[in-house]
Tab-separated table of N, CA and C in Angstrom:
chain	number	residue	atom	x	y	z
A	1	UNK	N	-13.905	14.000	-146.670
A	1	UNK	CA	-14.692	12.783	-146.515
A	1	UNK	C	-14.814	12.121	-147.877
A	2	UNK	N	-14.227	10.911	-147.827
A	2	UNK	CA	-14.841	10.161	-148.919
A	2	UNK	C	-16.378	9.591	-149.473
A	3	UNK	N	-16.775	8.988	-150.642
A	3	UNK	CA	-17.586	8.567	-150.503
A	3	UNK	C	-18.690	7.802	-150.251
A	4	UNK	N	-17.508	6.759	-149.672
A	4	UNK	CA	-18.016	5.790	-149.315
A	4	UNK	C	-18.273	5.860	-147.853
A	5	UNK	N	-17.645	6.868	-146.900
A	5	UNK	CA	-17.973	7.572	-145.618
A	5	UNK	C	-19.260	8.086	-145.754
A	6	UNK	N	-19.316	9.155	-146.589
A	6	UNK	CA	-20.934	9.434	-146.729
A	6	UNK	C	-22.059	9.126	-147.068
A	7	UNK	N	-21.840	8.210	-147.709
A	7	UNK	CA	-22.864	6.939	-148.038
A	7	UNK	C	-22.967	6.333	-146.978
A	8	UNK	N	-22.606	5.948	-145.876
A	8	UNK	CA	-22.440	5.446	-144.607
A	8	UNK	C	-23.063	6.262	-143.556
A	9	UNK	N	-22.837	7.336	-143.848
A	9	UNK	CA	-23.572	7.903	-142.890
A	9	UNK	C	-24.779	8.694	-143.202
A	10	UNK	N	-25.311	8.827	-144.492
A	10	UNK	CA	-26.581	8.940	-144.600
A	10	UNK	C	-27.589	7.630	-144.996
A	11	UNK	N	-27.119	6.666	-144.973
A	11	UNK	CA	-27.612	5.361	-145.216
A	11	UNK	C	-27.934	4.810	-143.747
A	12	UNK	N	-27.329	4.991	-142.102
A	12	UNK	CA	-27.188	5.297	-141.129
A	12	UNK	C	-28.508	5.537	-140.936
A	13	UNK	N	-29.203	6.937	-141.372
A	13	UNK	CA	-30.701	7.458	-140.745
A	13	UNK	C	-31.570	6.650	-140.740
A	14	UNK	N	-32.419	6.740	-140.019
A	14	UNK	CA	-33.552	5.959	-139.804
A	14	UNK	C	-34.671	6.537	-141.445
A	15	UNK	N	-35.032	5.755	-141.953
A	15	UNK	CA	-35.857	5.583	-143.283
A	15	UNK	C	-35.489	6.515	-144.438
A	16	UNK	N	-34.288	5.957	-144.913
A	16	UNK	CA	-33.351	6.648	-145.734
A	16	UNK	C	-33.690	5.812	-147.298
A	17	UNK	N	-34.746	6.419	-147.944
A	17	UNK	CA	-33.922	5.889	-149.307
A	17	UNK	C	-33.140	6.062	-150.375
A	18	UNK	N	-32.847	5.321	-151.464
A	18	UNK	CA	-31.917	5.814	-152.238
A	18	UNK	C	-32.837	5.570	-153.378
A	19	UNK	N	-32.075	6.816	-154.588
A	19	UNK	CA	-32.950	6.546	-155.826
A	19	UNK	C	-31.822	7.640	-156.616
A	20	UNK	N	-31.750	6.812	-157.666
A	20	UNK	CA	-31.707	7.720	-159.003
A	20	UNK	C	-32.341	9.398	-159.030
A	21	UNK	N	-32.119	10.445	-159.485
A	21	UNK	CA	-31.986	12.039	-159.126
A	21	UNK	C	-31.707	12.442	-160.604
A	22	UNK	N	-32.537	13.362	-160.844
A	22	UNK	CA	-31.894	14.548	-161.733
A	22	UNK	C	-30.050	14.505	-161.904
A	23	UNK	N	-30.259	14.852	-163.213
A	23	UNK	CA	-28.541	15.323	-163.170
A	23	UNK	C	-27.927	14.049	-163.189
A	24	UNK	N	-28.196	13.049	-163.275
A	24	UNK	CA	-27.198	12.017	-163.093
A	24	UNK	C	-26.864	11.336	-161.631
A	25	UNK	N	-27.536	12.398	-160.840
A	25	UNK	CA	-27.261	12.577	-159.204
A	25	UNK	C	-27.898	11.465	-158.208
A	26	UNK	N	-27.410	10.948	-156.874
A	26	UNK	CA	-28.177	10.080	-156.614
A	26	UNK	C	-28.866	10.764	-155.448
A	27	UNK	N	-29.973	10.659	-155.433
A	27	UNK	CA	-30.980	11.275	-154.158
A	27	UNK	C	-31.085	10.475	-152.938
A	28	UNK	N	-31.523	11.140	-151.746
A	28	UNK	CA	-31.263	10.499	-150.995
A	28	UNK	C	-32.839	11.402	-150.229
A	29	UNK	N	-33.357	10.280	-149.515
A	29	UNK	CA	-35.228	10.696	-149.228
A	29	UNK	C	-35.744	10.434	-148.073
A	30	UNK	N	-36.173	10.881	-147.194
A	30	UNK	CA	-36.712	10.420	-146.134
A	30	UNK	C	-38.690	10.383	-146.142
A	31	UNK	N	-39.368	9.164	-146.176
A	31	UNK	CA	-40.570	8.709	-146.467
A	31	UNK	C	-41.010	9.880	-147.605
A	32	UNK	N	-40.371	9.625	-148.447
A	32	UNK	CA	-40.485	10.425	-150.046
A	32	UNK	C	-40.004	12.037	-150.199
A	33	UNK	N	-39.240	12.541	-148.928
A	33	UNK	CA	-38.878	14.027	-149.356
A	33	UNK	C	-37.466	13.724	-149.368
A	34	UNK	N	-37.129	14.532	-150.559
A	34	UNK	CA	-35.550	14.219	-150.765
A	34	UNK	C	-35.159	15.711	-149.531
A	35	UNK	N	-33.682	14.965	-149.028
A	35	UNK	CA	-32.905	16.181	-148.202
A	35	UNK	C	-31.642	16.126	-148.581
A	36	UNK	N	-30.817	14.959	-149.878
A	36	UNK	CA	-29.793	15.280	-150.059
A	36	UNK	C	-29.624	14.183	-151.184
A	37	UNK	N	-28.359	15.290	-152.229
A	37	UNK	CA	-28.030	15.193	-153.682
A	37	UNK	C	-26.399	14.515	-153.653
A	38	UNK	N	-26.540	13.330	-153.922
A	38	UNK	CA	-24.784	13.045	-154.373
A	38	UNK	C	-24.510	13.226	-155.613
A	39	UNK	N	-23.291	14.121	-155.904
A	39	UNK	CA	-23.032	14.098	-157.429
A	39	UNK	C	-21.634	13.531	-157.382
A	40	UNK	N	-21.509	12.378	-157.631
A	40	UNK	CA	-20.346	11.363	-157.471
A	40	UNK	C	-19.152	12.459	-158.114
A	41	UNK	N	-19.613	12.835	-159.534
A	41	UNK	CA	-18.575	12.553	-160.332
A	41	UNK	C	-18.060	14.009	-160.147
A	42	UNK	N	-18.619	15.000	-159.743
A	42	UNK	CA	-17.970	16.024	-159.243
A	42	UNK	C	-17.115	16.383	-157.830
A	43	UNK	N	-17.781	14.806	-156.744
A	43	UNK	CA	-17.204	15.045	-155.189
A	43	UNK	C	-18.105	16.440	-154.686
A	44	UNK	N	-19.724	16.213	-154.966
A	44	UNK	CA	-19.930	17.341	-154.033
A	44	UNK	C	-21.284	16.950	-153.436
A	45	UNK	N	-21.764	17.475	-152.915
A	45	UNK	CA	-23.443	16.921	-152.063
A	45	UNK	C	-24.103	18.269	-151.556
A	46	UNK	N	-25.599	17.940	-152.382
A	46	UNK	CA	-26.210	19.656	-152.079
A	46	UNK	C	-27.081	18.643	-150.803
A	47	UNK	N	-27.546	19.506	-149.907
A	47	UNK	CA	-28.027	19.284	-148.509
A	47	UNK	C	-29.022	20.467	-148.517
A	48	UNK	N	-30.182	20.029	-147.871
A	48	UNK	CA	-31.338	20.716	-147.769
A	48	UNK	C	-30.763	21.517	-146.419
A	49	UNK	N	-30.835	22.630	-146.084
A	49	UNK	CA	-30.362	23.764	-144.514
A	49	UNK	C	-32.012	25.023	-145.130
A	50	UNK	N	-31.413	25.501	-143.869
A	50	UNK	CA	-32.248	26.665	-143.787
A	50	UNK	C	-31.451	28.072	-144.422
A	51	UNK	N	-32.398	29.007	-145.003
A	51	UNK	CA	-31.513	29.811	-145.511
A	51	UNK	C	-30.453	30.311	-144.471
A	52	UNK	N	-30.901	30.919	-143.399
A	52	UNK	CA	-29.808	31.491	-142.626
A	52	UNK	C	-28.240	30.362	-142.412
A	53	UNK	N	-28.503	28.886	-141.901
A	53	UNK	CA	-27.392	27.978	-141.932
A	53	UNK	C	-27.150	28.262	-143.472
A	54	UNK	N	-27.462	28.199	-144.697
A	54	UNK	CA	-27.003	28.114	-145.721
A	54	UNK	C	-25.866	29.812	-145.965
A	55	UNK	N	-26.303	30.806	-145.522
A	55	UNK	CA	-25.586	32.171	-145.679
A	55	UNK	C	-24.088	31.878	-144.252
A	56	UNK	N	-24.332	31.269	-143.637
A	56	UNK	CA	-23.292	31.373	-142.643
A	56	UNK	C	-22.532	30.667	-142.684
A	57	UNK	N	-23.022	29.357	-143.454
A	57	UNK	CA	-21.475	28.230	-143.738
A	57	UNK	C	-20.798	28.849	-145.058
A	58	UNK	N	-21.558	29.398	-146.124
A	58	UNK	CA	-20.764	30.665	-147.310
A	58	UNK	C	-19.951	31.175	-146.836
A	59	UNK	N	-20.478	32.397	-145.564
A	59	UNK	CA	-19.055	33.044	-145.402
A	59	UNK	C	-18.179	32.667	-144.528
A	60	UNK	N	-18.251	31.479	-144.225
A	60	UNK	CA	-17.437	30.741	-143.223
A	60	UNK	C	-16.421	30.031	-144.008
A	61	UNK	N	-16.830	29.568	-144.656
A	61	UNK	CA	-15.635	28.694	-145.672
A	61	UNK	C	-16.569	28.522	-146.938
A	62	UNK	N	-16.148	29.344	-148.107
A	62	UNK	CA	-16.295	29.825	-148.928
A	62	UNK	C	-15.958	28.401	-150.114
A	63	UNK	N	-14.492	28.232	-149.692
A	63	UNK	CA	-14.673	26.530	-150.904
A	63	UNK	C	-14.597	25.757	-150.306
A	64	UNK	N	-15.669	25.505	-149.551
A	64	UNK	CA	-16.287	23.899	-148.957
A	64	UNK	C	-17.647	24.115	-149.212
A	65	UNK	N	-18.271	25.556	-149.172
A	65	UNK	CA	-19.942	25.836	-149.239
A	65	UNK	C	-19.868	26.556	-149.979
A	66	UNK	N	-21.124	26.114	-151.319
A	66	UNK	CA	-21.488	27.459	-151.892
A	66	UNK	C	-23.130	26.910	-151.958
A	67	UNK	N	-23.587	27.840	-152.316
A	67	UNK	CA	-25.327	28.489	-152.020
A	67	UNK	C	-25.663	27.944	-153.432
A	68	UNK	N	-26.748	26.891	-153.423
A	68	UNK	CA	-27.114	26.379	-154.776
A	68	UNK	C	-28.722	27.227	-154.911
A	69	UNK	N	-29.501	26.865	-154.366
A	69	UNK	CA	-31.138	27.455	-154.472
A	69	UNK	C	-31.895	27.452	-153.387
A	70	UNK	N	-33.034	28.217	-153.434
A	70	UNK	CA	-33.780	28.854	-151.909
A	70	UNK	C	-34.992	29.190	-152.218
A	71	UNK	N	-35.648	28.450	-151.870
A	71	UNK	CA	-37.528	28.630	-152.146
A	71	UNK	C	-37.852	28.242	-150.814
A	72	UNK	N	-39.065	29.217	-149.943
A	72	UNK	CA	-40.159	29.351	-149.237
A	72	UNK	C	-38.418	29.405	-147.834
A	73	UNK	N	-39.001	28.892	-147.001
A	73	UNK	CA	-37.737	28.955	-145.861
A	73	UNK	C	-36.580	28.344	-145.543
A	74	UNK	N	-36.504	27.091	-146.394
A	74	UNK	CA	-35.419	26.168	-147.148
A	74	UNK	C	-34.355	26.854	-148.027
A	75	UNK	N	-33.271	26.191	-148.251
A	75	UNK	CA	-31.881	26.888	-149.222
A	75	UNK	C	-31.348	25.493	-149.301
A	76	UNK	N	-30.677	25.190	-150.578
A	76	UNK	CA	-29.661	23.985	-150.414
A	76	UNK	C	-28.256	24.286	-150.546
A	77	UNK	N	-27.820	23.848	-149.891
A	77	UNK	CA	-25.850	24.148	-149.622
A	77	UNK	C	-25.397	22.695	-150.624
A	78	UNK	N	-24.843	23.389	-151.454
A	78	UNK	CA	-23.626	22.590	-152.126
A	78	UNK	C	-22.275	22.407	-151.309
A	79	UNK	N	-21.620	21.111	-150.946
A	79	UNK	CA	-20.706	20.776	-150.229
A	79	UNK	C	-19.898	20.112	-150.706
A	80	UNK	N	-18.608	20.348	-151.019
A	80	UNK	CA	-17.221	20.165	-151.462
A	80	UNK	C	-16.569	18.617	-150.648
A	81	UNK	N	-16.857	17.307	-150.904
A	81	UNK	CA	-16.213	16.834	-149.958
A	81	UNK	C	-14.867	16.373	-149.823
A	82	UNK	N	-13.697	17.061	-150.663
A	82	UNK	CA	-12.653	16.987	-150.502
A	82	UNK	C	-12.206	18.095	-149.323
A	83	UNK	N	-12.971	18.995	-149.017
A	83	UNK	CA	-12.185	20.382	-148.096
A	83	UNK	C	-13.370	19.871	-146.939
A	84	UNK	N	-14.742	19.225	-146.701
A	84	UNK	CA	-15.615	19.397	-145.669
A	84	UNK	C	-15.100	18.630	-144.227
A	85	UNK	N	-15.201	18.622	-143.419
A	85	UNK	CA	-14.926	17.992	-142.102
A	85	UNK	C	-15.855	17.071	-141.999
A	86	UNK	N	-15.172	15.794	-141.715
A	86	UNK	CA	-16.174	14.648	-141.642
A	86	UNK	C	-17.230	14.480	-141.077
A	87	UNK	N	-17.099	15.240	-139.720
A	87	UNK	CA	-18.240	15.350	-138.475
A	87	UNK	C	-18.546	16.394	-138.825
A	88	UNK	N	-18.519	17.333	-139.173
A	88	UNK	CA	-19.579	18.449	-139.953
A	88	UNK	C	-20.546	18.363	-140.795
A	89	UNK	N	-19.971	17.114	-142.158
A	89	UNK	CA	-20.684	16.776	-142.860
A	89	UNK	C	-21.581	15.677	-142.151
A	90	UNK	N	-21.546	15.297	-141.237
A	90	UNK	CA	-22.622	14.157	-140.440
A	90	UNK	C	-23.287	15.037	-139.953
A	91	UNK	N	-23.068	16.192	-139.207
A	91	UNK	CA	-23.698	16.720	-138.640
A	91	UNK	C	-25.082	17.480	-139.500
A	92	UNK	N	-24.534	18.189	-140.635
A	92	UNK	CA	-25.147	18.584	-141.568
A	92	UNK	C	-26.000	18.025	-142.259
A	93	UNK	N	-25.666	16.500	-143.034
A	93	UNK	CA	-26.761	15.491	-143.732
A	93	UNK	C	-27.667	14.888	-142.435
A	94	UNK	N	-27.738	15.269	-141.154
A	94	UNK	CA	-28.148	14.573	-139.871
A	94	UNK	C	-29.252	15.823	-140.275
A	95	UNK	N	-28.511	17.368	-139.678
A	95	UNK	CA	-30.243	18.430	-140.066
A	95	UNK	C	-30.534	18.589	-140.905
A	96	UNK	N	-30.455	18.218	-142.129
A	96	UNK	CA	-30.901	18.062	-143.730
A	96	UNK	C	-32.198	16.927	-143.350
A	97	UNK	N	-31.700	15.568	-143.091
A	97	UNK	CA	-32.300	14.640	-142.987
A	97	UNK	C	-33.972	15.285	-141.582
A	98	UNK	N	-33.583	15.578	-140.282
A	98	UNK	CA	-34.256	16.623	-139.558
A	98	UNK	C	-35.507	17.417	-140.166
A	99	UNK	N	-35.009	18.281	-141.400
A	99	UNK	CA	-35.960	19.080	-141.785
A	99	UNK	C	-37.000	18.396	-142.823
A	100	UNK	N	-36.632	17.768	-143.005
A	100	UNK	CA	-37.652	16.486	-144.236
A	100	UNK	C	-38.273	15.477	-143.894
A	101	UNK	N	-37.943	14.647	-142.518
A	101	UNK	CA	-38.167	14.061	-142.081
A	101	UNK	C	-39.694	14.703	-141.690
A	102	UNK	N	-40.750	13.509	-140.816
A	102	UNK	CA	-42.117	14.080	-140.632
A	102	UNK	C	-41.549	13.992	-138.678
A	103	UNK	N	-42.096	15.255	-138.204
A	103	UNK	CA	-41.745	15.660	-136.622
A	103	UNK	C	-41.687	14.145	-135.923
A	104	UNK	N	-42.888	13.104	-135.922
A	104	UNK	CA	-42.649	12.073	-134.513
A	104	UNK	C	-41.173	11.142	-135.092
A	105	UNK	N	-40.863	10.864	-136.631
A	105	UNK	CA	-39.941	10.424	-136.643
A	105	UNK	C	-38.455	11.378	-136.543
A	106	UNK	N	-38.137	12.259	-136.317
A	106	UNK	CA	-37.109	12.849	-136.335
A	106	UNK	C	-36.795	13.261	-134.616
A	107	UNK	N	-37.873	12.969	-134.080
A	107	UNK	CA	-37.642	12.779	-132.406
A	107	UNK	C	-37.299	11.680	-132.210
A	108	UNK	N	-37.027	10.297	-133.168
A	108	UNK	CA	-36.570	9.207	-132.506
A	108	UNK	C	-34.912	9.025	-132.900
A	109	UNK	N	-35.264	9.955	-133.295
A	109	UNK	CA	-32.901	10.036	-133.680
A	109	UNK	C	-32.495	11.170	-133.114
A	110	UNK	N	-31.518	10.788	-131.528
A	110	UNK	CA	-31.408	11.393	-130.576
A	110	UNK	C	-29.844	11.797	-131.016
């Protein structure tokens, strides 16, 4: 996936903003909780998952996912987007976006 695909499709969610990030990185926030990291200049995007999704896309494909950090029941997956599947990666910045989001708005994106 390119990046201008994924910018597209996390720009897509319902109350998505964008902002400047640590690292040089651009963040990406739903009503102020960030759920996902673009780092242009490397081609990769860390995504907020749960630890268990974060251990099972590792050993599933090893250089498309690797395991960045994991506090309380959260983990963020670093994602490769030269090797990721386009609809995987939608699918993925979709439950990233899910877990940050506040519950009545994340029931209105079916």
């Amino acid at each position: 996936m390119n990046v201008e695909e994924f910018l597209k499709a996390v720009l897509a969610l319902p109350e998505v903003t964008e902002r400047d990030a640590f690292g040089g990185m651009t963040g990406f926030r739903v009503r102020g909780k960030g759920f996902c990291y673009l780092n242009e200049p490397d081609g990769v995007v860390l995504l907020k998952a749960t630890r268990e999704e974060q251990a099972a896309l590792v050993a599933e494909d090893p250089e498309t996912f690797t395991p960045s950090w994991a506090s309380g029941r959260f983990a963020w997956l670093e994602v490769n987007l030269a090797t990721v599947d386009p609809d995987e990666l939608r699918e993925l910045v979709t439950e990233a976006w899910r877990l940050s989001a506040p519950k009545r708005l994340a029931k209105t994106l079916t």
